[in-house]
Coordinates of N, CA and C and ligand atoms in Angstrom, one line a residue:
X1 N -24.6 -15.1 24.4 CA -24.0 -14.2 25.4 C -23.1 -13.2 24.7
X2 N -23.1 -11.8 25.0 CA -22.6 -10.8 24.5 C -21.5 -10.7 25.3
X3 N -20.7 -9.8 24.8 CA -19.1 -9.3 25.9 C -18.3 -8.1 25.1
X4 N -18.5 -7.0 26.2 CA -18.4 -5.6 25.2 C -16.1 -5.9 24.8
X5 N -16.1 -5.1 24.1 CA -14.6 -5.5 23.3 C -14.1 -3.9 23.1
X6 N -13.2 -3.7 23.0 CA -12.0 -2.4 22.8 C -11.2 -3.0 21.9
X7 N -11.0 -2.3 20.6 CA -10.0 -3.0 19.9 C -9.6 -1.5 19.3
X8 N -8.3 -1.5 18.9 CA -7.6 -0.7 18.3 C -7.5 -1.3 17.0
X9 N -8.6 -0.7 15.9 CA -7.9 -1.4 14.2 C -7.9 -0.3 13.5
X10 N -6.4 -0.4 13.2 CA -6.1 0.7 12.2 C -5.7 1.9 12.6
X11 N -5.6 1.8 14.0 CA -5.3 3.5 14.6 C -6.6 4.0 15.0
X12 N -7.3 3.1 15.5 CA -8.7 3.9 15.5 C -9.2 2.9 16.9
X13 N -9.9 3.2 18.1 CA -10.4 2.7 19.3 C -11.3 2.3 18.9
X14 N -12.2 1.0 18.8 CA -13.4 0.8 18.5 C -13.8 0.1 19.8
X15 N -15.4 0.8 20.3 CA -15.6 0.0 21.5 C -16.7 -0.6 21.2
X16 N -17.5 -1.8 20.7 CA -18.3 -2.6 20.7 C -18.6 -3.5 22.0
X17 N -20.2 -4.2 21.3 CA -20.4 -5.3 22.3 C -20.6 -6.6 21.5
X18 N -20.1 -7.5 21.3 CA -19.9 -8.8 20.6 C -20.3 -9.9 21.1
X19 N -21.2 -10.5 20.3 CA -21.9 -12.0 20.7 C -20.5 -12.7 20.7
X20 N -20.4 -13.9 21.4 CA -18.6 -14.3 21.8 C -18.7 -15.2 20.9
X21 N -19.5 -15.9 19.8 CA -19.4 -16.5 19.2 C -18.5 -15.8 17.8
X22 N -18.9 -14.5 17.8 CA -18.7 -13.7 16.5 C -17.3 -13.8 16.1
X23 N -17.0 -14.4 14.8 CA -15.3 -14.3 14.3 C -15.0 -13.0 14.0
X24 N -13.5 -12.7 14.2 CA -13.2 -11.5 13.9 C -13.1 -11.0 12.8
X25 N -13.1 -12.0 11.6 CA -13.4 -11.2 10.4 C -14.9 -10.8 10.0
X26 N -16.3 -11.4 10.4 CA -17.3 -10.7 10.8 C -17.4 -9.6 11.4
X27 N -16.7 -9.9 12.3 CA -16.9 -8.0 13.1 C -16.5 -7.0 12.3
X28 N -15.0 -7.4 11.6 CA -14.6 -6.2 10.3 C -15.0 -5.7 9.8
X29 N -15.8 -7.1 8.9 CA -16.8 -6.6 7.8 C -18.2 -5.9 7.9
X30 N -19.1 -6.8 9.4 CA -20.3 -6.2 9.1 C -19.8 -5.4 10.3
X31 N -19.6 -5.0 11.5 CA -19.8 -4.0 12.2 C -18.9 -2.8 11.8
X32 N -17.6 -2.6 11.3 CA -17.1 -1.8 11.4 C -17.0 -1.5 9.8
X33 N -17.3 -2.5 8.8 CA -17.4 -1.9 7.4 C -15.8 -2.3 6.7
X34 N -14.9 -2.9 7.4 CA -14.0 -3.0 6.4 C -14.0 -4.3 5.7
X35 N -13.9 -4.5 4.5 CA -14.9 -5.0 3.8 C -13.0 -6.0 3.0
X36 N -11.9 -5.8 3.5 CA -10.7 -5.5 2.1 C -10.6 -7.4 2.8
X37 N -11.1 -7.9 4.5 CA -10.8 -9.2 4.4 C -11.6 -9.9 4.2
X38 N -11.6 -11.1 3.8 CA -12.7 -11.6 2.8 C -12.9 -13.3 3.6
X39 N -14.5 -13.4 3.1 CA -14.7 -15.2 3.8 C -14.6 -16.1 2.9
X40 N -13.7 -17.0 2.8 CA -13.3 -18.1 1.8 C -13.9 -19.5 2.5
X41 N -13.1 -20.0 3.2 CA -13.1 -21.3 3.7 C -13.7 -21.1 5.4
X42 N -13.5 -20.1 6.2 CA -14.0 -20.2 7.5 C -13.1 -21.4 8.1
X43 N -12.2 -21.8 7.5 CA -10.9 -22.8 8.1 C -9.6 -22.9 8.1
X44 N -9.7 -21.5 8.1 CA -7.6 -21.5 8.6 C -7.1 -21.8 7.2
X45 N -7.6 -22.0 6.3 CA -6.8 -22.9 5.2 C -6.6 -21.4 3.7
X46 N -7.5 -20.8 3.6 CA -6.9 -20.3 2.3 C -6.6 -18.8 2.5
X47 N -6.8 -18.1 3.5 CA -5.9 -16.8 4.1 C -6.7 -15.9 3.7
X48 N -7.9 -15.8 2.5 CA -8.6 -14.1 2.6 C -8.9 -13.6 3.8
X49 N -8.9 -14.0 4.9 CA -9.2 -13.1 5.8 C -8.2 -13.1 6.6
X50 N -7.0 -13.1 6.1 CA -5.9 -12.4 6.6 C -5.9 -11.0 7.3
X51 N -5.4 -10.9 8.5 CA -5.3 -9.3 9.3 C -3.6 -10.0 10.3
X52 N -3.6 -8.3 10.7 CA -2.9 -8.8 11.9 C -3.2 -8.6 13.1
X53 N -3.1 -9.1 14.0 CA -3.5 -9.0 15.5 C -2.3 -9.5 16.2
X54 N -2.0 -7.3 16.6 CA -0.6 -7.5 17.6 C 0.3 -7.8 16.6
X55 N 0.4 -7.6 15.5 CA 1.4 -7.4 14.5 C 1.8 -8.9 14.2
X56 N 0.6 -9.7 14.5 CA 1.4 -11.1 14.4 C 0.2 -11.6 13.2
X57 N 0.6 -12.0 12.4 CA -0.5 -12.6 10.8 C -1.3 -13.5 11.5
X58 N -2.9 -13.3 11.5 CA -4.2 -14.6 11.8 C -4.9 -14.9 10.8
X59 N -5.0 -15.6 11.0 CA -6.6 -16.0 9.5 C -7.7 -15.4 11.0
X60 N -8.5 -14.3 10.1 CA -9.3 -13.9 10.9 C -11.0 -14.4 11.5
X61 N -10.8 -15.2 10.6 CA -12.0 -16.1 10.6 C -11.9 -17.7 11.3
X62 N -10.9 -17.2 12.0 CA -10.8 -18.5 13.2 C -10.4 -17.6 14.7
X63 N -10.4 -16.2 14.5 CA -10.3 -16.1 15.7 C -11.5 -15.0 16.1
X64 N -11.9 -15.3 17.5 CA -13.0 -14.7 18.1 C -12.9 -13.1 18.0
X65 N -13.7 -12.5 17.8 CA -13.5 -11.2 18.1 C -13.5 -10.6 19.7
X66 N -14.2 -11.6 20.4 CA -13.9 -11.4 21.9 C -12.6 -11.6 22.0
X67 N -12.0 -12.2 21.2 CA -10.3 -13.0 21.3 C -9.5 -11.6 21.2
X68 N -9.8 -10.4 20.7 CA -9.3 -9.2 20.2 C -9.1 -8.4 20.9
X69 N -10.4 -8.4 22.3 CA -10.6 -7.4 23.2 C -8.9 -7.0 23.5
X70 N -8.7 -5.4 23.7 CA -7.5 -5.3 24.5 C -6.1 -4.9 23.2
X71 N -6.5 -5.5 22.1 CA -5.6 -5.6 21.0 C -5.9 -4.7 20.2
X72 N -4.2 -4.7 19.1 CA -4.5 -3.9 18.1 C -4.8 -5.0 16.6
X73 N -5.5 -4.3 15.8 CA -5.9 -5.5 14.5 C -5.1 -4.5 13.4
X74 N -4.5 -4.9 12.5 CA -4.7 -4.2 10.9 C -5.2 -4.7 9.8
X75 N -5.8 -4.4 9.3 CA -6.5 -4.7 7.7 C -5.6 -4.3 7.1
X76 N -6.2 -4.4 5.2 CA -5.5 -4.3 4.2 C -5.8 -2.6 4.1
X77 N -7.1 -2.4 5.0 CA -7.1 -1.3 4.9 C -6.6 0.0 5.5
X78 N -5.7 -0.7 6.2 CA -4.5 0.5 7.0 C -3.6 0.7 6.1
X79 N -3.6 1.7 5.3 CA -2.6 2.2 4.6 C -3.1 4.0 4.7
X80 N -2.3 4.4 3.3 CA -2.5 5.9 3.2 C -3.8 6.0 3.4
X81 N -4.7 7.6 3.6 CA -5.9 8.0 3.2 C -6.0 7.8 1.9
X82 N -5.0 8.7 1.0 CA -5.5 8.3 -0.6 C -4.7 7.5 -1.1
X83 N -4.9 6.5 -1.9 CA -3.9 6.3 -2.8 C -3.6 4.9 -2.3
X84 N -2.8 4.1 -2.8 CA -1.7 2.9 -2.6 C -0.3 2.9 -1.6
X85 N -0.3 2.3 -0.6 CA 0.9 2.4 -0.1 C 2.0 1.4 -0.9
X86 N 3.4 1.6 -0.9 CA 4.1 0.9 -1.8 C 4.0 -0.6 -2.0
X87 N 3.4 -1.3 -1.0 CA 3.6 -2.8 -1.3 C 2.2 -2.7 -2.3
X88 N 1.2 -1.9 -2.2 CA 0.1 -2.0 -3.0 C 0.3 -2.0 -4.4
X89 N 1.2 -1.1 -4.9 CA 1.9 -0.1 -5.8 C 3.0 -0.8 -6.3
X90 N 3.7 -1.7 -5.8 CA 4.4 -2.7 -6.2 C 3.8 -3.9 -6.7
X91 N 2.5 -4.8 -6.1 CA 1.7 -5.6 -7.0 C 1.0 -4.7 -8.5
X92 N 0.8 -3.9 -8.1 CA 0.2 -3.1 -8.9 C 1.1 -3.2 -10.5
X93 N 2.1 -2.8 -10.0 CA 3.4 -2.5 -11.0 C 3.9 -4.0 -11.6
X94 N 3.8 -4.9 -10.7 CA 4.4 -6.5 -11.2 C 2.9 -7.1 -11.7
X95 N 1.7 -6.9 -11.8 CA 0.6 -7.7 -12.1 C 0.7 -8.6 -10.8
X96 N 0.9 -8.3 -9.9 CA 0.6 -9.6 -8.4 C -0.7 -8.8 -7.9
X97 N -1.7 -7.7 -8.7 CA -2.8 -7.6 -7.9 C -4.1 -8.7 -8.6
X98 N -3.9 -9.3 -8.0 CA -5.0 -10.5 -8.5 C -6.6 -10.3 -7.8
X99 N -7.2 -11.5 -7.9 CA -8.7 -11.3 -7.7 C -9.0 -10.9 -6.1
X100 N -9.7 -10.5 -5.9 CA -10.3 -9.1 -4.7 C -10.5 -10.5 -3.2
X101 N -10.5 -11.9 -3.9 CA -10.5 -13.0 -2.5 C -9.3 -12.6 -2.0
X102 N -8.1 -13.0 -3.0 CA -6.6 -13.7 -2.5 C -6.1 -12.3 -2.0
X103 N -5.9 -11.2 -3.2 CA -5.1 -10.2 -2.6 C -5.0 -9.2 -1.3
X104 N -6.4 -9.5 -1.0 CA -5.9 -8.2 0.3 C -5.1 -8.8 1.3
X105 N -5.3 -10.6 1.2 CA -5.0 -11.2 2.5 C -3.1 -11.2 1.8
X106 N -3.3 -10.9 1.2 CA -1.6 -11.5 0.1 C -1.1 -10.3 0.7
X107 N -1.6 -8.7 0.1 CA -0.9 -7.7 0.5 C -0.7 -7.6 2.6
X108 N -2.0 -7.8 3.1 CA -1.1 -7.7 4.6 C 0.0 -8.8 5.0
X109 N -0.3 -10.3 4.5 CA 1.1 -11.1 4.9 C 2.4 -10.2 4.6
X110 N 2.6 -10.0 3.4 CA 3.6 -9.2 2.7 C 3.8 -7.5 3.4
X111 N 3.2 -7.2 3.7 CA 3.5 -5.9 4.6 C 3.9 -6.4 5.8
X112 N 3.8 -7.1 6.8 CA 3.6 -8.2 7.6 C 5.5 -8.9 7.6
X113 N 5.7 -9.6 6.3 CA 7.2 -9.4 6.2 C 7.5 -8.9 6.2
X114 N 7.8 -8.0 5.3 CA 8.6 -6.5 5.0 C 8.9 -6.1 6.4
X115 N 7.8 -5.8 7.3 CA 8.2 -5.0 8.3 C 9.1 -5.6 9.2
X116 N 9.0 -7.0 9.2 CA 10.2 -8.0 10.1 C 11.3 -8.2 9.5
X117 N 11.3 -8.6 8.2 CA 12.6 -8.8 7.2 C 12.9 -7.9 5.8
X118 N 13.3 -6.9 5.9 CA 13.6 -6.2 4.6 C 13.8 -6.6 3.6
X119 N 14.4 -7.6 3.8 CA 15.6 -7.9 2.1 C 15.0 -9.7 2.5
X120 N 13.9 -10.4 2.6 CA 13.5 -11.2 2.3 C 14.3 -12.4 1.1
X121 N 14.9 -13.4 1.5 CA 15.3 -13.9 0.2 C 13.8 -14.8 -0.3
X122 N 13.8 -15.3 -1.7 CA 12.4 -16.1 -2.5 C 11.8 -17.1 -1.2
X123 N 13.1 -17.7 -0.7 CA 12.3 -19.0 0.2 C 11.4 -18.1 1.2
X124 N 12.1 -16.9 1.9 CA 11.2 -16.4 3.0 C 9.9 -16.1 2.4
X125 N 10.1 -15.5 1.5 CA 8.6 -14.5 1.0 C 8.0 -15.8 0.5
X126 N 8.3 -16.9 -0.1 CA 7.4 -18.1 -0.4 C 6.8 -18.5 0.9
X127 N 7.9 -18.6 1.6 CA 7.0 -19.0 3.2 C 5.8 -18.2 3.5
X128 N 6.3 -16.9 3.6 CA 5.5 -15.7 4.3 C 4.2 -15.6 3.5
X129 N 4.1 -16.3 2.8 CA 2.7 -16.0 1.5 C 2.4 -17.7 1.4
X130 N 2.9 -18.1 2.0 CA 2.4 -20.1 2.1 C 1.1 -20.2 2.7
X131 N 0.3 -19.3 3.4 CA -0.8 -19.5 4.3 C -1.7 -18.4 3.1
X132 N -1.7 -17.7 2.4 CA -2.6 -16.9 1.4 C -2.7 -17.9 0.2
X133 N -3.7 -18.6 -0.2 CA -3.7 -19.0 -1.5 C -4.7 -18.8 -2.6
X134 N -3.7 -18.8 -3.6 CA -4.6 -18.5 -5.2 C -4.6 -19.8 -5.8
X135 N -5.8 -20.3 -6.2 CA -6.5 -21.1 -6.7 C -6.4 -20.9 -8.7
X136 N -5.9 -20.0 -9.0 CA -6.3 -19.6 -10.2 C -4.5 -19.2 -11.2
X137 N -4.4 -17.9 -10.2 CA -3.5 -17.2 -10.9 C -1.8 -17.7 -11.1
X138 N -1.6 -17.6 -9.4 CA 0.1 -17.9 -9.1 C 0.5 -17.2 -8.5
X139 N 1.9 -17.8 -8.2 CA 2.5 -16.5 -7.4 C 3.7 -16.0 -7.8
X140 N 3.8 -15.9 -8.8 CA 5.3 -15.6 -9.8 C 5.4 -14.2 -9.2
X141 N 4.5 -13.0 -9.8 CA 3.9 -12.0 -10.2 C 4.4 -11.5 -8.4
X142 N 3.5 -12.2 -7.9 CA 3.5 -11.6 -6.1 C 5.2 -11.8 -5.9
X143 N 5.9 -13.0 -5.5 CA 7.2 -12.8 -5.3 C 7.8 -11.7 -6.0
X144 N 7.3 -11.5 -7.3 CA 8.5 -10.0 -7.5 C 8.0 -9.0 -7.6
X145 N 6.7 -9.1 -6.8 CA 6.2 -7.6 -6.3 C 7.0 -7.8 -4.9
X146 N 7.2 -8.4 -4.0 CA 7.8 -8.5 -2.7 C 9.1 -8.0 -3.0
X147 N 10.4 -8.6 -4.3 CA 11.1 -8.2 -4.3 C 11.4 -6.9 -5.0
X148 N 10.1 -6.1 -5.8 CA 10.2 -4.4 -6.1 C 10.3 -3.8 -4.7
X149 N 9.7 -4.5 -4.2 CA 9.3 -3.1 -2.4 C 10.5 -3.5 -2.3
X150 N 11.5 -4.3 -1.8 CA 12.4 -4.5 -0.9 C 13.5 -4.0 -1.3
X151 N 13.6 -3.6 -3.3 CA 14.4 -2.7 -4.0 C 14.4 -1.3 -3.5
X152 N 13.2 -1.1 -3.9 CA 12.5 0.1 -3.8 C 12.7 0.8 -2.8
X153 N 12.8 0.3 -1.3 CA 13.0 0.6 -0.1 C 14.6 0.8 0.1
X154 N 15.3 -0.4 -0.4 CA 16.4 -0.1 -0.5 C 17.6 1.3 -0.4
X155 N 16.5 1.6 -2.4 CA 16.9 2.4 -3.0 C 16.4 3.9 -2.0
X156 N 15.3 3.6 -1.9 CA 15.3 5.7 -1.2 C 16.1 5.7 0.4
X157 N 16.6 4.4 0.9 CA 17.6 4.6 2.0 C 18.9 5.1 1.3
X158 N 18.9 5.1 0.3 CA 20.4 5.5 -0.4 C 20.2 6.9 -0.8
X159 N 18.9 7.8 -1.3 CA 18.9 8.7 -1.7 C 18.9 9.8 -0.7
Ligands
LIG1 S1 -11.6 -17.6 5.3 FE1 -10.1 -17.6 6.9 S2 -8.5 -18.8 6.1 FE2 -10.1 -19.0 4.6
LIG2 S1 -7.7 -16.8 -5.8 FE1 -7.4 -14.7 -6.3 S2 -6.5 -14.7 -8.3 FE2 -6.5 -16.8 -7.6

């Protein structure tokens, strides 16, 4: 069964028609090409397909894309046209950009705080990144990319 869908991702109207079985990180990927959330587990459990829907963090691969109709989504790939936006640019700078599974879903959680809590203390940002997991690397690297942005940010409110 199909069910046509309206979704706003990324500042952009997309009007499709979706089998209702289809998860929303499928739709990302193959219909619309954004490629930054990723399939790991298909079980809620390790976060590459992190987005947000309605500004609220989903593993996207547990929710329907008919579940979307009506909503706005963001990927990792809402940022600037060129370039890095600062939370990018901040892993970048701390070595927290790790392998192409964990990070995109790592950078939207962490944009995702930032935008609700500025000045994050360790426990929050450990929470806020408790649903994205690395298997390999760590998260040393990522917490003090969270706490460069939140310097960072700080700092050009003073200048
Ligand atoms: S693929 Fe969605 S949480 Fe792992
Ligand atoms: S899962 Fe990406 S670096 Fe560990």
């Amino acid at each position: 069964m199909k069910a046509p869908i309206r979704v706003e991702v990324n500042g952009k109207v997309e009007n499709e028609t979706v089998e209702a079985a289809t998860p929303l990180v499928d739709f990302l990927r193959h219909r619309l090409g954004l490629t930054g959330a990723h399939v790991g587990c298909r079980s809620a459990s390790c976060g590459a397909c992190t987005v947000l829907l309605e500004d609220r963090v989903v593993k996207s691969c547990c929710v329907l894309a008919a579940e979307a109709d009506g909503c706005s989504v963001r990927t990792v790939e809402n940022g600037p046209d060129n370039g890095l936006d600062d939370v990018q640019q901040a892993f970048v700078d701390c070595q927290g950009m790790q392998c192409g599974f964990c990070t995109p879903g790592m950078v939207v959680s962490v944009r995702a705080l930032l935008d609700r809590n500025p000045n994050p203390t360790r426990d929050q940002a450990r929470h806020a990144i408790a649903g994205n997991l690395c298997r390999c690397t760590g998260y040393t690297n990522i917490l003090n990319a969270i706490d460069t942005v939140a310097q960072r940010r700080r700092n050009s409110l003073m200048d």
